[in-house]
PDB file of C-alpha atoms in Angstrom:
ATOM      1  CA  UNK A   1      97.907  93.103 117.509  1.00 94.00           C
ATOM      2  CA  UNK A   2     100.569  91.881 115.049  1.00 96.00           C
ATOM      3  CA  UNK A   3      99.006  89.180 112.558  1.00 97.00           C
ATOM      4  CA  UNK A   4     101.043  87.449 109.536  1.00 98.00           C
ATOM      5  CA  UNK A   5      98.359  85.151 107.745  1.00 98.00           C
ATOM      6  CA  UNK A   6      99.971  83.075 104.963  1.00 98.00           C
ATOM      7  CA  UNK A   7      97.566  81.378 102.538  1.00 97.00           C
ATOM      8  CA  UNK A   8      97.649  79.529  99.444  1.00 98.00           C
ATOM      9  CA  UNK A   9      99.924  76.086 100.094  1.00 97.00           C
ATOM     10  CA  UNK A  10      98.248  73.079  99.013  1.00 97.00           C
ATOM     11  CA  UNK A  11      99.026  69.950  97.325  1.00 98.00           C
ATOM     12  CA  UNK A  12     100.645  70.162  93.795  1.00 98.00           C
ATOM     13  CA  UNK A  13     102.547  67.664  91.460  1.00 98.00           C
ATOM     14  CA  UNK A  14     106.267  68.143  90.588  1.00 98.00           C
ATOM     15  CA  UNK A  15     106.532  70.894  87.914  1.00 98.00           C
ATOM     16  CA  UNK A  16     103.337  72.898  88.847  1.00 98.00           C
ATOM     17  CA  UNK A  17     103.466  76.354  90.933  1.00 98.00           C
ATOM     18  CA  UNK A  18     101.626  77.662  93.324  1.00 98.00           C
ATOM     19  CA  UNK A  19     101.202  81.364  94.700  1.00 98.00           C
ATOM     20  CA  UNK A  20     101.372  81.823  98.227  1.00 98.00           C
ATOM     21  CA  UNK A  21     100.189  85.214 100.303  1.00 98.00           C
ATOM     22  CA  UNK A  22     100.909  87.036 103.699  1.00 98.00           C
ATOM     23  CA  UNK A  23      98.704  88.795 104.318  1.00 98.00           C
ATOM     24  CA  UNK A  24      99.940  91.356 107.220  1.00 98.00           C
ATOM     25  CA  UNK A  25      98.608  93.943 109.680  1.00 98.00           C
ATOM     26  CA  UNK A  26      99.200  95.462 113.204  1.00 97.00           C
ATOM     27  CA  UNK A  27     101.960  96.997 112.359  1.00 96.00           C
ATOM     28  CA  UNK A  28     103.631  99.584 109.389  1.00 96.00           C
ATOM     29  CA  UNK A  29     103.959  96.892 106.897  1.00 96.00           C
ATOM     30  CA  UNK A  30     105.931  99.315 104.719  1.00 96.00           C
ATOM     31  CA  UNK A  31     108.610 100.222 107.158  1.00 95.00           C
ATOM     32  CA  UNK A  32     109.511  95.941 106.922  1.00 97.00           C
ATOM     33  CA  UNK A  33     111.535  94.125 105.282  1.00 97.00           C
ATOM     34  CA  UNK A  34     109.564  90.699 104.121  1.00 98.00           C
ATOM     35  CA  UNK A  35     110.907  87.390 103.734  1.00 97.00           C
ATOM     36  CA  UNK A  36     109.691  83.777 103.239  1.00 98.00           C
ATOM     37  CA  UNK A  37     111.337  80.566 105.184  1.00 98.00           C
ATOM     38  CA  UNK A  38     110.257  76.675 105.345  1.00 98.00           C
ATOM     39  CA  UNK A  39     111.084  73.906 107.424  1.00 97.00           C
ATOM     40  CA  UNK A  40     110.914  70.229 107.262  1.00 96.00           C
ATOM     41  CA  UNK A  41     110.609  68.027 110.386  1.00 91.00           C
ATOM     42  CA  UNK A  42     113.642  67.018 111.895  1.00 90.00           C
ATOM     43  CA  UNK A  43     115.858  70.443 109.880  1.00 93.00           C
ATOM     44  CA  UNK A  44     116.693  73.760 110.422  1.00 94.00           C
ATOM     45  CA  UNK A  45     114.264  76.774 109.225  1.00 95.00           C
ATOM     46  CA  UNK A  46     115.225  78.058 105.639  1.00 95.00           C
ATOM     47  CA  UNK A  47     115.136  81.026 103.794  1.00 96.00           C
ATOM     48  CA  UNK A  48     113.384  80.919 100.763  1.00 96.00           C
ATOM     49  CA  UNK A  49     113.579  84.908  99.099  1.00 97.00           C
ATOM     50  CA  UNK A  50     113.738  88.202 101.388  1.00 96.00           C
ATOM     51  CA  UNK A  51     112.775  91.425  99.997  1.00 97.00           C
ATOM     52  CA  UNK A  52     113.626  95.224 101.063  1.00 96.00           C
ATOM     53  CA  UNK A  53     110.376  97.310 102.612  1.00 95.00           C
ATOM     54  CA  UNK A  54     110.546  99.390  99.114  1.00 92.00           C
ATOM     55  CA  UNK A  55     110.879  96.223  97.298  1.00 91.00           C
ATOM     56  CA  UNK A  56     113.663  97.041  95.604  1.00 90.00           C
ATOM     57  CA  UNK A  57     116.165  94.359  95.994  1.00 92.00           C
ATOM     58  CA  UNK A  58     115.212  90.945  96.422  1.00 93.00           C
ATOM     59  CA  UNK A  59     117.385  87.376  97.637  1.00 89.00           C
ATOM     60  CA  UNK A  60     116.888  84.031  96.613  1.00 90.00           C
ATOM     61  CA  UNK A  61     119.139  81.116  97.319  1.00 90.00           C
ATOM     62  CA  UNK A  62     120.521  78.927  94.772  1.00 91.00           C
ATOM     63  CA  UNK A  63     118.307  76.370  95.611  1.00 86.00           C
ATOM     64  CA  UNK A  64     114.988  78.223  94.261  1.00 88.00           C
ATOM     65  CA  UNK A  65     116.926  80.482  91.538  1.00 87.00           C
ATOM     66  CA  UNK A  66     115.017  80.979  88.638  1.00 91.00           C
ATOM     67  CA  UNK A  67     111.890  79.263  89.953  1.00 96.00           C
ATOM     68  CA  UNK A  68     110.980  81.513  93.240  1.00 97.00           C
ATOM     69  CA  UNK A  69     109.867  84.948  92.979  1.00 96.00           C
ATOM     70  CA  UNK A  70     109.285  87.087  95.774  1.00 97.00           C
ATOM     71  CA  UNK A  71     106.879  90.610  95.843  1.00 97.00           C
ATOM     72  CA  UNK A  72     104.861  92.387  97.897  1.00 97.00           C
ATOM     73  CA  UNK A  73     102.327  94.733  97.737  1.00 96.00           C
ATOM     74  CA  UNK A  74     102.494  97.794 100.514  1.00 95.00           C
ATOM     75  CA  UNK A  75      99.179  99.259  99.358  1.00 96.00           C
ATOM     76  CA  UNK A  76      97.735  96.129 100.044  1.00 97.00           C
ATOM     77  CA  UNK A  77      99.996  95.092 103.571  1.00 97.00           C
ATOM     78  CA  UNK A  78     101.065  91.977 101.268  1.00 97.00           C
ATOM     79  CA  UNK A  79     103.960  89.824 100.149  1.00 98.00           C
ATOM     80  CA  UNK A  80     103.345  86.840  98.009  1.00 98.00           C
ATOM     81  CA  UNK A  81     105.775  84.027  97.165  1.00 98.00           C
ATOM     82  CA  UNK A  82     105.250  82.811  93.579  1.00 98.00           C
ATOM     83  CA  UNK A  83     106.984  79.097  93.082  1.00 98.00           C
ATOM     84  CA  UNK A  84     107.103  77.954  89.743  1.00 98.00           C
ATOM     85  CA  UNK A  85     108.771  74.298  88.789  1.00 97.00           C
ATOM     86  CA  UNK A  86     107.851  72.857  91.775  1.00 97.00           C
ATOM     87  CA  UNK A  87     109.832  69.656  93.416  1.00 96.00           C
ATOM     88  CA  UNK A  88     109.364  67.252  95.780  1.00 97.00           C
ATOM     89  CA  UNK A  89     111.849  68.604  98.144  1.00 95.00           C
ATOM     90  CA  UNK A  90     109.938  72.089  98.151  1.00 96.00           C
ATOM     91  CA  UNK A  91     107.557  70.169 100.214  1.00 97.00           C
ATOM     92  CA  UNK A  92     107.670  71.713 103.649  1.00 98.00           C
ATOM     93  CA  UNK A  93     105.546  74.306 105.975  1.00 98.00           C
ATOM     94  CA  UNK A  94     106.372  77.862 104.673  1.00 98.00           C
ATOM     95  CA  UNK A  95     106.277  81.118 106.984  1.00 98.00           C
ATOM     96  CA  UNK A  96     106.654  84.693 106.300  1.00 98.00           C
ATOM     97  CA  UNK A  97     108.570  86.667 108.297  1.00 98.00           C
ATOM     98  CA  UNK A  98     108.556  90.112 108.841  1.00 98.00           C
ATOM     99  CA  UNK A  99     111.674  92.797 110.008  1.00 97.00           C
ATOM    100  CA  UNK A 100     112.660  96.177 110.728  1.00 96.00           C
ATOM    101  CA  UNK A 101     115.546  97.362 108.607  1.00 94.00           C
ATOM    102  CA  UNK A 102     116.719 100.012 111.573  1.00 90.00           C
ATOM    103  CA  UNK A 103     117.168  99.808 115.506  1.00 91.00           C
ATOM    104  CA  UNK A 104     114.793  98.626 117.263  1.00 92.00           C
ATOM    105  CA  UNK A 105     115.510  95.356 115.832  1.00 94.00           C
ATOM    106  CA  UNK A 106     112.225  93.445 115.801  1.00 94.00           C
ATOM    107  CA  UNK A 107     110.820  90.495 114.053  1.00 96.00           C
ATOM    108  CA  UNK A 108     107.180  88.617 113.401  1.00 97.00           C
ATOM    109  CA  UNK A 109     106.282  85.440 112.523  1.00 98.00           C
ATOM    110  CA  UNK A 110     103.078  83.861 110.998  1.00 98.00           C
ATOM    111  CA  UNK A 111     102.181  80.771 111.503  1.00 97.00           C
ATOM    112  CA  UNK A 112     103.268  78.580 108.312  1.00 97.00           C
ATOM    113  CA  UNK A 113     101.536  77.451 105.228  1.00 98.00           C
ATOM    114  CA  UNK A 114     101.613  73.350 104.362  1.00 98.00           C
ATOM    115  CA  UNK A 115     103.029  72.826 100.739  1.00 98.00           C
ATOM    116  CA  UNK A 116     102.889  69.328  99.052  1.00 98.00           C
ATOM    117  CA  UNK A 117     104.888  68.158  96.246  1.00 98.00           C
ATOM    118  CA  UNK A 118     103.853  64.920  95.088  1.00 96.00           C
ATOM    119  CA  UNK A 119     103.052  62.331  92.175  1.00 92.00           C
TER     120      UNK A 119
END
């Protein structure tokens, strides 16, 4: 069956970074493209960075520009999420997300990764 496992949220203080994995499998990870999204009680999911199957293009919003990095690994079914410069509003449950690029259209979901920015 189709798993997405994130890993690697925690607590942090402003300014520090954390690394965060998905780790995938049940399905050709390659073939996907990968993306990251959080979500905040009470909002709307939001995307963090996307990245093409080959990983050759990446998006970020302005809002994590220059401190976000997204990358994946297809030898190892992976896609990490490396946050630098953290901030207290990065605080929020993170999910990877995984999509075909042709018809059939289909998406997964794993089930979220708590991340803590805080004095």
């Amino acid at each position: 069956q189709v798993q997405l496992v994130e890993s690697g949220g925690g607590l942090v203080q402003p300014g520090g970074s954390l690394r965060l994995s998905c780790a995938a499998s049940g399905f050709t990870f390659s073939s996907y493209a990968m993306s990251w999204y959080r979500q905040t009680p009470g909002k709307e999911r939001e995307l963090v960075a996307a990245i093409t199957s080959s990983g050759g293009r990446t998006n970020r919003p302005d809002s994590v520009k220059d401190r976000f990095t997204i990358s994946r690994d297809n030898a190892k079914n992976t896609v990490y999420l490396q946050m630098n410069s953290l901030k207290p509003e990065d605080t929020a449950v993170y999910y990877c997300k995984a999509a075909t690029e042709r018809w059939p259209l289909i998406g997964y979901w794993g089930q979220g990764t708590q991340v803590t920015v805080s004095s």
